[in-house]
Every structure is written in C-alpha cells, then in structure tokens.
Amino acid sequence: MSKKNVLDFIRMKKEGEKVAWVTAYDFPMGMFAEQAGMDMILVGDSLGMVLLGYKDTIPVTMEDCLSHCRAVRRGAPKTWIVGDMPFGSYQTSDEDAVKNAVRFLKEADMDCIKLEGGVRVASRIKAINEAGVLVMGHIGLTPQSAGQLGGFRATGRDVKTARSLIEDALAVQDAGAYSILVEAVAPELTEFLTRKLDIPVYSIGAGVKCDGQLLICGDMLGQFQAFTPKFVKVYANIAETCTNAFKQYISEVKNEEFPTDDHVYPRKDSLEDFQKLFDEYS
Ligand code: KIV
C-alpha cells in the first residue's frame, strides 16, 4: 500500500471517490486504522475527552497533541495523518499559529494540520499555508468554541447560520486551505458546499453528499461513554468487551482458574532436583 498525498485527495474529489477516515490517538489505533485501509487519520484534540477524561478539548496542550501524533505515526507509517491544533496554539497570532503548525510536521511527522474556524481564522490559514504547511479547515460545530456556541450543538439548520457558514467555507478556501471538514450541519448545506468549493469537503455529522466521512474512533467503537452524538453509528462495543473481559479475569483470579499450565514456564529440571533446592533453603 502506498501512502496517499494531497493530489490523491484532489483526484478522489474529482472522480467522486469517497474518503473514509477516523480519529486515532495512539499506536495500536493508528495500526488498526492503517491495517483496515483507512484513507487518512485525524489525531484530533478530542483525545482530551476520549483518552484523557477532560470534559471538553480546552485543556489539551501542544505537547499532548504532539505526543499522540508521534504514537499514531509509529502505528500508521503509510497513512496520511492530520494533526489537530489545540485551543491556544493558533488563536493568539499568525506567528504563533505558524510556529505551532510547523511543529506538527517537524516533531511529529504529520502531513498537514487542521484548525477550527472560518472568516475569523482566515489570516492564520493564509500564514500557515504560506509557511509551507498544508491546512485543513473545520467549520460548523467547532468543539473549541462550544462555550460560545452554547454547547456541542448542530448549526447551519437555518438560513442565517447557513449563510454565515457559506461565508466561512469560502474564506477557508480563499485563504489557501487544501480541504475543509464540516461538522454537524444540515446535509443540504454540506451538499451545496461540496458542489461550490473546489477543495474536498469532508463531513462529520453533516450528511452523505460530500467527499468523505470522518468519525471519532471512541464513538464508533463504543469506547467513549459520556455521550454519543446523534450522527454516530456505533460499529463495536469496546467498553462492554473490556468490562466483560476484566470481570471474567477478576473471577478467574479469585477462583485460581487463571493462570493454568498453559500460561506458565515449565521447569527444565526434575521435581526432585527442585525439591532438593527448596530443602536447602527451608
Ligand atoms: O478533535 C477532533 O477529533 C475533531 C473532530 C471533532 C472533528 O476535531
């Protein structure tokens, strides 16, 4: 399998070939995603909620993101990986945004970065792109501004917010982003943006008529327990599988059913020789 590049994603849009991608935060999940043939992976700052137990993504740091990006890269060396810029890493200035975006490539071998926002982050996207780093935009429900949006809420369901999202999407494209992720908006808006924009438009919770779909691994695998957004399809139940395995293990330990002879290293000398040894020390 050869690693995809930006031209592949542009070609896929042109040819109507869908991109399937998922988040991953660690080595094994990166490996499973690559083995399954995922087109790309996002190391999202959702790692703060799914992996670190924060109530939202705000506390996630650059160091958290870089460390998890490196682990995923080790697991998925042949997959296009998007590094997600955490809150605070690009809000302060274009210079900070460039400096931190560059770190994702230099220190974690990411292929591009993603940041949240439309019109208001256009100068950041332009600056990062001009520094030679590919940028994916992210509009709609943007978790880092969930506080301002009044929580994790769908948007673009009325003409007023849809208009402002169209302006955001155009600003992201004009600023030089190579693709855009649209989260939790009305499907008709996603379909319109997919036709209107030249760059690939990906959906998370934004309908089927676009260039590809993203889901959060913790949601689709039934690992994240706090809540499950309406747009998620749950493909596995890792939480139940783990809890049941742990329960069985506890019971088998308590009852001396584990370990059995299959799980130990048998002695190489005779029992009599071992007994002599034990007698020496008794
Ligand atoms: O951090 C993340 O996983 C994301 C998704 C919510 C799109 O940005």
XYZ file of N, CA, C and O in Angstrom, residues 14-214:
804
model
N -12.492 14.801 -7.521
C -12.868 14.924 -8.953
C -13.579 13.671 -9.445
O -14.535 13.735 -10.187
N -13.062 12.506 -9.009
C -13.605 11.238 -9.521
C -14.771 10.714 -8.677
O -15.297 9.638 -8.952
N -15.136 11.454 -7.640
C -16.277 11.033 -6.816
C -15.955 9.844 -5.927
O -16.858 9.132 -5.486
N -14.649 9.622 -5.648
C -14.283 8.510 -4.754
C -14.267 9.014 -3.311
O -13.579 9.993 -2.992
N -15.026 8.363 -2.472
C -15.185 8.837 -1.084
C -13.945 8.546 -0.235
O -13.332 7.481 -0.374
N -13.675 9.459 0.669
C -12.579 9.284 1.629
C -13.177 8.808 2.962
O -14.104 9.424 3.481
N -12.640 7.698 3.464
C -13.078 7.202 4.775
C -11.957 7.464 5.764
O -10.816 7.062 5.527
N -12.274 8.160 6.840
C -11.222 8.433 7.826
C -11.792 8.436 9.223
O -13.008 8.499 9.433
N -10.894 8.356 10.169
C -11.280 8.152 11.556
C -10.237 8.834 12.423
O -9.128 9.093 11.960
N -10.578 9.133 13.655
C -9.550 9.639 14.561
C -8.787 8.457 15.171
O -9.307 7.347 15.262
N -7.551 8.729 15.570
C -6.774 7.757 16.347
C -5.880 8.582 17.254
O -5.527 9.729 16.914
N -5.530 8.028 18.396
C -4.740 8.809 19.355
C -3.498 8.076 19.835
O -2.712 8.626 20.587
N -3.397 6.778 19.469
C -2.247 6.026 19.984
C -1.760 5.020 18.947
O -2.364 4.862 17.879
N -0.679 4.353 19.291
C -0.023 3.421 18.369
C -0.966 2.303 17.889
O -1.111 2.104 16.677
N -1.642 1.585 18.826
C -2.467 0.480 18.313
C -3.609 0.955 17.423
O -3.892 0.341 16.387
N -4.265 2.058 17.792
C -5.401 2.512 16.978
C -4.920 2.978 15.599
O -5.595 2.758 14.594
N -3.747 3.614 15.560
C -3.177 4.002 14.270
C -2.915 2.760 13.421
O -3.218 2.720 12.224
N -2.375 1.740 14.078
C -2.058 0.498 13.362
C -3.336 -0.170 12.828
O -3.394 -0.582 11.668
N -4.372 -0.238 13.672
C -5.632 -0.878 13.230
C -6.227 -0.101 12.043
O -6.731 -0.692 11.094
N -6.175 1.230 12.133
C -6.751 2.051 11.056
C -6.003 1.806 9.748
O -6.610 1.632 8.690
N -4.679 1.762 9.847
C -3.883 1.534 8.625
C -4.130 0.126 8.073
O -4.307 -0.053 6.862
N -4.155 -0.847 8.984
C -4.382 -2.233 8.525
C -5.744 -2.375 7.847
O -5.917 -3.170 6.920
N -6.722 -1.594 8.321
C -8.067 -1.677 7.738
C -8.138 -0.978 6.380
O -9.106 -1.153 5.643
N -7.134 -0.152 6.071
C -7.128 0.549 4.782
C -7.768 1.929 4.824
O -8.256 2.424 3.803
N -7.754 2.557 5.977
C -8.320 3.905 6.119
C -7.563 4.870 5.202
O -6.339 4.797 5.098
N -8.307 5.786 4.540
C -7.656 6.728 3.613
C -6.816 7.756 4.353
O -5.795 8.219 3.853
N -7.284 8.184 5.511
C -6.474 9.083 6.343
C -6.923 8.989 7.788
O -7.945 8.365 8.105
N -6.132 9.632 8.651
C -6.377 9.574 10.097
C -6.287 10.993 10.631
O -5.449 11.782 10.181
N -7.146 11.315 11.587
C -7.023 12.585 12.314
C -6.590 12.280 13.748
O -7.240 11.482 14.436
N -5.492 12.902 14.177
C -5.169 12.860 15.604
C -5.831 14.105 16.191
O -5.250 15.195 16.218
N -7.089 13.952 16.569
C -7.906 15.085 16.989
C -7.601 15.503 18.418
O -7.166 14.687 19.241
N -7.891 16.783 18.701
C -7.750 17.196 20.101
C -8.898 16.620 20.935
O -8.921 16.759 22.159
N -9.828 15.909 20.266
C -10.831 15.130 21.002
C -10.145 14.091 21.888
O -10.790 13.493 22.752
N -8.851 13.896 21.688
C -8.098 12.992 22.570
C -8.253 13.432 24.025
O -8.189 12.606 24.945
N -8.466 14.721 24.224
C -8.641 15.228 25.586
C -9.854 14.606 26.265
O -9.822 14.308 27.464
N -10.930 14.417 25.493
C -12.149 13.847 26.070
C -12.126 12.325 26.012
O -12.444 11.645 26.982
N -11.731 11.779 24.841
C -11.825 10.328 24.640
C -10.762 9.581 25.450
O -11.019 8.520 26.009
N -9.572 10.192 25.544
C -8.438 9.462 26.125
C -8.039 9.976 27.508
O -7.631 9.213 28.361
N -8.119 11.311 27.686
C -7.584 11.887 28.926
C -8.672 12.214 29.951
O -8.349 12.607 31.072
N -9.932 12.082 29.560
C -11.023 12.245 30.526
C -11.407 13.676 30.840
O -12.120 13.929 31.809
N -10.958 14.648 30.027
C -11.403 16.036 30.228
C -12.849 16.172 29.776
O -13.319 15.408 28.935
N -13.549 17.206 30.279
C -14.955 17.374 29.888
C -15.082 18.033 28.511
O -16.125 17.959 27.871
N -14.021 18.687 28.066
C -14.011 19.248 26.710
C -12.559 19.279 26.217
O -11.658 18.743 26.888
N -12.330 19.935 25.065
C -10.986 19.884 24.464
C -10.091 21.048 24.903
O -8.918 21.095 24.523
N -10.638 21.960 25.682
C -9.905 23.193 26.024
C -8.558 22.943 26.721
O -7.568 23.597 26.387
N -8.450 22.014 27.677
C -7.154 21.859 28.372
C -6.056 21.201 27.545
O -4.895 21.195 27.970
N -6.384 20.665 26.393
C -5.385 19.905 25.616
C -4.243 20.835 25.163
O -4.481 21.949 24.691
N -3.017 20.363 25.321
C -1.839 21.194 25.025
C -1.152 20.745 23.734
O -1.419 19.648 23.218
N -0.239 21.575 23.263
C 0.591 21.206 22.108
C 1.359 19.918 22.419
O 1.474 19.044 21.561
N 1.885 19.832 23.652
C 2.690 18.642 23.988
C 1.824 17.390 23.949
O 2.271 16.332 23.488
N 0.573 17.488 24.464
C -0.349 16.336 24.373
C -0.504 15.920 22.918
O -0.355 14.750 22.556
N -0.814 16.914 22.073
C -1.094 16.601 20.659
C 0.124 15.998 19.984
O 0.018 14.983 19.289
N 1.283 16.601 20.194
C 2.488 16.104 19.512
C 2.819 14.682 19.954
O 3.177 13.832 19.130
N 2.670 14.434 21.245
C 2.993 13.105 21.755
C 2.060 12.045 21.132
O 2.511 10.976 20.684
N 0.771 12.356 21.069
C -0.169 11.385 20.481
C 0.020 11.277 18.965
O -0.127 10.185 18.401
N 0.354 12.395 18.318
C 0.620 12.337 16.866
C 1.795 11.398 16.587
O 1.756 10.589 15.652
N 2.835 11.506 17.414
C 4.019 10.659 17.189
C 3.655 9.180 17.339
O 4.099 8.330 16.565
N 2.819 8.886 18.356
C 2.432 7.483 18.586
C 1.624 6.952 17.399
O 1.854 5.833 16.922
N 0.697 7.767 16.904
C -0.130 7.316 15.773
C 0.746 7.136 14.536
O 0.598 6.164 13.790
N 1.688 8.057 14.326
C 2.578 7.927 13.162
C 3.362 6.622 13.231
O 3.529 5.935 12.226
N 3.805 6.231 14.455
C 4.549 4.968 14.571
C 3.645 3.784 14.179
O 4.103 2.811 13.591
N 2.354 3.903 14.505
C 1.427 2.808 14.175
C 0.976 2.832 12.724
O 0.554 1.807 12.187
N 1.006 4.001 12.097
C 0.468 4.122 10.736
C 1.458 4.878 9.845
O 1.178 5.998 9.403
N 2.611 4.243 9.580
C 3.653 4.965 8.824
C 3.274 5.261 7.384
O 3.866 6.131 6.766
N 2.255 4.550 6.861
C 1.935 4.718 5.434
C 0.584 5.395 5.225
O -0.048 5.212 4.173
N 0.119 6.112 6.219
C -1.201 6.752 6.097
C -1.057 8.266 6.229
O -0.236 8.747 7.021
N -1.866 8.997 5.445
C -1.929 10.465 5.541
C -2.509 10.803 6.910
O -3.602 10.341 7.261
N -1.792 11.587 7.701
C -2.277 11.893 9.056
C -2.382 13.401 9.254
O -1.463 14.160 8.933
N -3.529 13.798 9.794
C -3.828 15.209 10.050
C -3.614 15.480 11.539
O -4.211 14.814 12.388
N -2.768 16.457 11.856
C -2.565 16.853 13.257
C -3.501 18.010 13.593
O -3.582 18.988 12.842
N -4.183 17.899 14.707
C -5.191 18.897 15.080
C -4.573 19.934 16.015
O -3.999 19.574 17.058
N -4.697 21.213 15.660
C -4.089 22.248 16.505
C -4.986 22.512 17.713
O -6.173 22.818 17.559
N -4.430 22.389 18.919
C -5.262 22.543 20.121
C -5.591 24.010 20.421
O -4.920 24.920 19.913
N -6.586 24.200 21.259
C -7.004 25.543 21.663
C -5.815 26.286 22.281
O -5.114 25.747 23.135
N -5.598 27.510 21.822
C -4.497 28.317 22.351
C -3.255 28.285 21.488
O -2.357 29.107 21.648
N -3.215 27.320 20.541
C -1.980 27.184 19.755
C -2.006 28.043 18.494
O -0.980 28.180 17.822
N -3.175 28.617 18.144
C -3.238 29.453 16.924
C -4.135 30.673 17.112
O -4.234 31.512 16.218
N -4.767 30.789 18.277
C -5.696 31.903 18.494
C -4.971 33.235 18.706
O -5.512 34.291 18.433
N -3.734 33.167 19.215
C -3.069 34.392 19.669
C -2.514 35.265 18.540
O -2.643 36.486 18.586
N -1.902 34.678 17.519
C -1.353 35.486 16.419
C -1.010 34.570 15.241
O -0.882 33.347 15.409
N -0.834 35.187 14.069
C -0.413 34.412 12.895
C 0.947 33.763 13.163
O 1.196 32.627 12.760
N 1.834 34.506 13.861
C 3.192 33.991 14.122
C 3.120 32.728 14.989
O 3.779 31.725 14.696
N 2.327 32.794 16.054
C 2.196 31.606 16.922
C 1.602 30.440 16.136
O 2.003 29.283 16.302
N 0.623 30.769 15.288
C -0.040 29.717 14.509
C 0.974 29.015 13.601
O 1.011 27.777 13.530
N 1.817 29.811 12.932
C 2.822 29.219 12.031
C 3.806 28.373 12.838
O 4.117 27.227 12.489
N 4.289 28.963 13.944
C 5.297 28.266 14.763
C 4.750 26.895 15.230
O 5.438 25.879 15.121
N 3.530 26.889 15.699
C 2.965 25.632 16.213
C 2.598 24.661 15.095
O 2.765 23.449 15.242
N 2.119 25.195 13.969
C 1.799 24.306 12.832
C 3.066 23.589 12.360
O 3.049 22.379 12.098
N 4.161 24.344 12.285
C 5.425 23.766 11.825
C 5.865 22.620 12.754
O 6.393 21.598 12.308
N 5.600 22.770 14.042
C 5.995 21.718 14.997
C 5.332 20.369 14.668
O 5.924 19.313 14.870
N 4.092 20.423 14.167
C 3.407 19.159 13.836
C 4.158 18.386 12.747
O 4.187 17.165 12.760
N 4.756 19.134 11.816
C 5.499 18.465 10.734
C 6.898 18.060 11.200
O 7.342 16.935 10.977
N 7.579 18.995 11.867
C 8.973 18.723 12.250
C 9.098 17.693 13.365
O 9.971 16.854 13.357
N 8.196 17.779 14.362
C 8.369 16.952 15.567
C 7.476 15.713 15.596
O 7.671 14.846 16.434
N 6.476 15.649 14.705
C 5.560 14.505 14.780
C 5.270 13.902 13.411
O 4.418 13.011 13.310
N 5.953 14.389 12.376
C 5.837 13.789 11.046
C 4.388 13.764 10.536
O 3.970 12.804 9.884
N 3.627 14.821 10.855
C 2.255 14.915 10.334
C 2.294 15.387 8.876
O 3.250 16.028 8.437
N 1.227 15.092 8.141
C 1.166 15.509 6.730
C 0.527 16.873 6.569
O 0.753 17.549 5.567
N -0.301 17.259 7.505
C -0.945 18.572 7.445
C -1.519 18.865 8.826
O -1.458 18.010 9.715
N -2.059 20.058 8.981
C -2.715 20.388 10.251
C -4.177 20.760 9.986
O -4.544 21.080 8.853
N -4.974 20.696 11.043
C -6.362 21.159 10.973
C -6.558 22.206 12.055
O -6.013 22.074 13.157
N -7.313 23.242 11.722
C -7.697 24.207 12.760
C -9.156 24.608 12.568
O -9.716 24.441 11.482
N -9.745 25.100 13.639
C -11.182 25.384 13.647
C -11.459 26.852 13.328
O -10.737 27.735 13.797
N -12.541 27.083 12.562
C -12.982 28.451 12.317
C -13.000 28.775 10.833
O -12.388 28.063 10.027
N -13.694 29.878 10.507
C -13.817 30.298 9.116
C -13.211 31.664 8.902
O -11.985 31.825 8.993
N -14.073 32.659 8.696
C -13.623 34.027 8.421
C -12.599 34.482 9.463
O -11.561 35.045 9.135
N -12.891 34.175 10.737
C -12.033 34.733 11.795
C -10.627 34.125 11.844
O -9.734 34.695 12.465
N -10.414 32.980 11.196
C -9.054 32.402 11.202
C -8.418 32.431 9.810
O -7.399 31.783 9.573
N -9.017 33.207 8.899
C -8.511 33.223 7.515
C -7.040 33.644 7.463
O -6.238 33.065 6.716
N -6.667 34.659 8.258
C -5.263 35.111 8.196
C -4.318 34.037 8.742
O -3.172 33.913 8.304
N -4.808 33.236 9.700
C -3.970 32.132 10.237
C -3.739 31.081 9.142
O -2.622 30.602 8.949
N -4.815 30.726 8.458
C -4.705 29.698 7.401
C -3.735 30.180 6.327
O -2.862 29.429 5.876
N -3.871 31.449 5.957
C -3.006 32.006 4.898
C -1.539 31.948 5.354
O -0.666 31.494 4.611
N -1.302 32.376 6.579
C 0.083 32.416 7.076
C 0.676 31.008 7.156
O 1.830 30.783 6.752
N -0.095 30.055 7.643
C 0.418 28.674 7.785
C 0.680 28.088 6.399
O 1.707 27.460 6.148
N -0.269 28.318 5.498
C -0.117 27.800 4.133
C 1.122 28.404 3.467
O 1.899 27.699 2.811
N 1.316 29.706 3.663
C 2.486 30.363 3.050
C 3.801 29.878 3.658
O 4.857 29.969 3.036
N 3.707 29.334 4.878
C 4.918 28.774 5.501
C 5.191 27.363 4.986
O 6.171 26.724 5.387
N 4.306 26.866 4.127
C 4.564 25.557 3.509
C 3.887 24.395 4.201
O 4.248 23.237 3.980
N 2.897 24.696 5.041
C 2.187 23.619 5.756
C 0.765 23.542 5.208
O 0.052 24.555 5.171
N 0.368 22.345 4.780
C -0.997 22.163 4.275
C -1.999 22.300 5.419
O -1.767 21.781 6.525
N -3.109 22.990 5.118
C -4.107 23.258 6.165
C -5.452 22.672 5.769
O -5.915 22.869 4.642
N -6.086 21.984 6.718
C -7.490 21.593 6.581
C -8.309 22.518 7.477
O -7.986 22.688 8.660
N -9.347 23.137 6.904
C -10.243 23.961 7.714
C -11.276 23.094 8.426
O -11.424 21.909 8.121
N -11.981 23.689 9.368
C -13.013 22.957 10.129
C -14.072 23.969 10.543
O -13.774 24.871 11.328
N -15.283 23.814 9.988
C -16.366 24.762 10.318
C -17.621 23.995 10.748
O -17.696 22.778 10.614
N -18.602 24.756 11.230
C -19.848 24.154 11.707
C -19.772 24.076 13.210
O -19.460 25.068 13.881
N -20.040 22.892 13.753
C -19.835 22.713 15.195
C -18.327 22.625 15.417
O -17.692 21.664 14.966
N -17.783 23.631 16.038
C -16.339 23.639 16.294
C -16.144 23.487 17.807
O -16.393 24.425 18.565
N -15.726 22.278 18.234
C -15.727 21.969 19.672
C -14.941 22.967 20.527
O -15.319 23.225 21.672
N -13.860 23.565 19.982
C -13.083 24.501 20.808
C -13.885 25.759 21.142
O -13.556 26.458 22.090
N -14.905 26.074 20.332
C -15.736 27.238 20.681
C -17.122 26.809 21.136
O -18.090 27.571 21.024
N -17.229 25.577 21.649
C -18.537 25.073 22.104
C -19.125 25.997 23.166
O -20.346 26.200 23.212
N -18.267 26.590 23.996
C -18.760 27.528 25.018
C -19.507 28.678 24.378
O -20.635 29.005 24.777
N -18.922 29.276 23.335
C -19.556 30.402 22.639
C -20.818 29.960 21.901
O -21.763 30.726 21.742
N -20.823 28.689 21.430
C -21.978 28.187 20.671
C -23.102 27.709 21.601
O -24.160 27.309 21.143
N -22.824 27.726 22.920
C -23.826 27.270 23.886
C -23.840 25.758 24.017
O -24.873 25.161 24.307
N -22.708 25.114 23.783
C -22.600 23.660 23.937
C -22.297 23.001 22.606
O -22.103 23.673 21.597
N -22.248 21.674 22.620
C -21.981 20.916 21.391
C -23.283 20.855 20.592
O -24.091 19.951 20.775
N -23.499 21.844 19.726
C -24.778 21.963 19.018
C -24.594 21.955 17.517
O -23.676 22.572 16.994
N -25.560 21.293 16.824
C -25.581 21.362 15.362
C -25.881 22.800 14.949
O -26.473 23.567 15.723
N -25.455 23.163 13.748
C -25.686 24.524 13.266
C -25.979 24.465 11.759
O -26.108 23.367 11.196
N -26.139 25.638 11.126
C -26.424 25.651 9.689
C -27.750 25.006 9.358
O -27.953 24.491 8.255
N -28.689 25.045 10.304
C -30.004 24.433 10.070
C -31.039 25.490 9.719
O -32.190 25.187 9.469
N -30.626 26.761 9.772
C -31.498 27.858 9.351
C -30.691 28.714 8.383
O -29.461 28.634 8.336
N -31.406 29.541 7.630
C -30.766 30.286 6.545
C -29.691 31.238 7.074
O -28.635 31.406 6.466
N -29.957 31.818 8.261
C -28.998 32.794 8.795
C -27.643 32.129 9.099
O -26.586 32.599 8.662
N -27.675 31.021 9.834
C -26.388 30.382 10.182
C -25.782 29.689 8.952
O -24.561 29.630 8.805
N -26.654 29.198 8.039
C -26.136 28.560 6.821
C -25.372 29.593 5.991
O -24.298 29.306 5.448
N -25.922 30.822 5.903
C -25.239 31.879 5.142
C -23.862 32.158 5.742
O -22.862 32.262 5.043
N -23.829 32.251 7.069
C -22.534 32.578 7.681
C -21.535 31.414 7.511
O -20.327 31.632 7.358
N -22.038 30.183 7.452
C -21.132 29.040 7.209
C -20.638 29.020 5.759
O -19.499 28.617 5.491
N -21.478 29.454 4.823
C -21.016 29.553 3.426
C -19.884 30.578 3.354
O -18.838 30.342 2.724
N -20.063 31.704 4.051
C -19.001 32.735 4.075
C -17.728 32.152 4.698
O -16.618 32.401 4.227
N -17.911 31.384 5.766
C -16.746 30.757 6.419
C -16.023 29.812 5.462
O -14.788 29.830 5.350
N -16.802 28.975 4.781
C -16.198 27.981 3.874
C -15.437 28.684 2.747
O -14.322 28.275 2.390
N -16.017 29.739 2.200
C -15.341 30.469 1.118
C -14.058 31.118 1.635
O -13.019 31.105 0.957
N -14.131 31.652 2.853
C -12.939 32.291 3.439
C -11.830 31.266 3.646
O -10.640 31.538 3.389
N -12.198 30.065 4.090
C -11.208 28.994 4.315
C -10.551 28.614 2.987
O -9.323 28.498 2.888
N -11.370 28.437 1.960
C -10.806 28.080 0.636
C -9.923 29.211 0.104
O -8.801 28.974 -0.341
N -10.429 30.444 0.182
C -9.672 31.585 -0.363
C -8.352 31.779 0.380
O -7.375 32.263 -0.190
N -8.319 31.415 1.652
C -7.093 31.595 2.438
C -6.036 30.551 2.076
O -4.888 30.661 2.498
N -6.448 29.513 1.337
C -5.453 28.551 0.857
C -5.537 27.165 1.477
O -4.637 26.347 1.247
N -6.610 26.884 2.234
C -6.745 25.523 2.781
C -6.891 24.538 1.630
O -7.493 24.855 0.608
N -6.351 23.326 1.819
C -6.453 22.332 0.734
C -7.707 21.481 0.864
O -8.078 20.771 -0.072
N -8.384 21.557 2.038
C -9.616 20.792 2.249
C -10.342 21.397 3.449
O -9.779 22.244 4.169
N -11.578 20.961 3.634
C -12.350 21.506 4.760
C -13.226 20.404 5.354
O -13.765 19.573 4.612
N -13.307 20.406 6.676
C -14.186 19.486 7.398
C -15.393 20.281 7.886
O -15.244 21.369 8.440
N -16.585 19.728 7.653
C -17.820 20.395 8.052
C -18.492 19.517 9.102
O -18.749 18.334 8.848
N -18.752 20.082 10.269
C -19.274 19.263 11.375
C -20.688 19.669 11.762
O -20.962 20.859 12.029
N -21.572 18.680 11.841
C -22.921 18.815 12.409
C -23.700 19.997 11.828
O -24.124 20.897 12.549
N -23.852 19.981 10.506
C -24.698 20.986 9.852
C -25.742 20.246 9.017
O -25.633 19.037 8.787
N -26.745 20.985 8.535
C -27.787 20.362 7.708
C -27.160 19.768 6.443
O -26.301 20.400 5.815
N -27.585 18.555 6.042
C -26.963 17.878 4.893
C -27.063 18.661 3.595
O -26.161 18.583 2.747
N -28.137 19.446 3.421
C -28.279 20.224 2.178
C -27.168 21.256 2.066
O -26.677 21.558 0.974
N -26.763 21.811 3.198
C -25.682 22.801 3.198
C -24.356 22.128 2.811
O -23.584 22.653 2.005
N -24.106 20.949 3.369
C -22.882 20.206 3.029
C -22.844 19.904 1.537
O -21.808 20.067 0.879
N -23.974 19.461 1.020
C -24.040 19.119 -0.412
C -23.752 20.361 -1.262
O -22.991 20.301 -2.232
N -24.330 21.494 -0.851
C -24.091 22.737 -1.595
C -22.602 23.099 -1.545
O -21.990 23.423 -2.572
N -22.009 23.031 -0.357
C -20.586 23.398 -0.222
C -19.696 22.472 -1.051
O -18.706 22.903 -1.645
N -20.069 21.203 -1.117
C -19.273 20.228 -1.871
C -19.287 20.568 -3.359
O -18.283 20.413 -4.060
N -20.434 21.053 -3.838
C -20.516 21.446 -5.257
C -19.814 22.784 -5.490
O -19.149 22.993 -6.487
N -19.967 23.684 -4.507
C -19.483 25.055 -4.690
C -17.952 25.162 -4.585
O -17.322 25.920 -5.324
N -17.373 24.398 -3.658
C -15.930 24.551 -3.411
C -15.114 23.647 -4.332
O -15.543 22.548 -4.688
N -13.922 24.125 -4.660
C -13.004 23.298 -5.458
C -12.265 22.299 -4.578
O -11.784 21.273 -5.053
N -12.121 22.632 -3.298
C -11.357 21.755 -2.406
C -12.280 20.655 -1.849
O -13.504 20.840 -1.794
N -11.706 19.514 -1.417
C -12.526 18.454 -0.849
C -13.255 18.916 0.420
O -12.696 19.652 1.235
N -14.513 18.485 0.519
C -15.346 18.812 1.684
C -15.680 17.497 2.388
O -16.295 16.613 1.793
N -15.242 17.389 3.635
C -15.490 16.172 4.404
C -16.520 16.449 5.483
O -16.618 17.570 5.991
N -17.251 15.394 5.837
C -18.327 15.553 6.822
C -18.035 14.760 8.083
O -17.502 13.644 8.030
N -18.374 15.374 9.204
C -18.591 14.578 10.422
C -19.968 15.023 10.915
O -20.158 16.177 11.296
N -20.920 14.159 10.769
C -22.288 14.502 11.180
C -22.936 15.516 10.275
O -23.772 16.303 10.713
N -22.553 15.546 8.986
C -23.078 16.575 8.084
C -23.625 15.975 6.796
O -23.734 16.664 5.790
N -23.984 14.701 6.818
C -24.657 14.098 5.667
C -23.723 13.381 4.714
O -22.492 13.480 4.809
N -24.343 12.689 3.768
C -23.607 11.752 2.909
C -23.080 12.401 1.625
O -22.112 11.930 1.029
N -23.713 13.489 1.189
C -23.366 14.080 -0.123
C -22.163 15.010 -0.009
O -22.300 16.238 0.076
N -20.992 14.437 0.076
C -19.759 15.220 0.180
C -18.600 14.298 -0.201
O -18.831 13.210 -0.725
N -17.382 14.719 0.091
C -16.228 13.971 -0.423
C -15.695 12.893 0.530
O -14.761 12.177 0.166
N -16.253 12.795 1.715
C -15.800 11.740 2.616
C -16.357 11.910 4.015
O -16.939 12.948 4.344
N -16.174 10.876 4.817
C -16.743 10.850 6.172
C -15.680 10.583 7.220
O -14.808 9.725 7.031
N -15.824 11.317 8.320
C -14.962 11.135 9.495
C -15.832 10.710 10.678
O -16.953 11.199 10.834
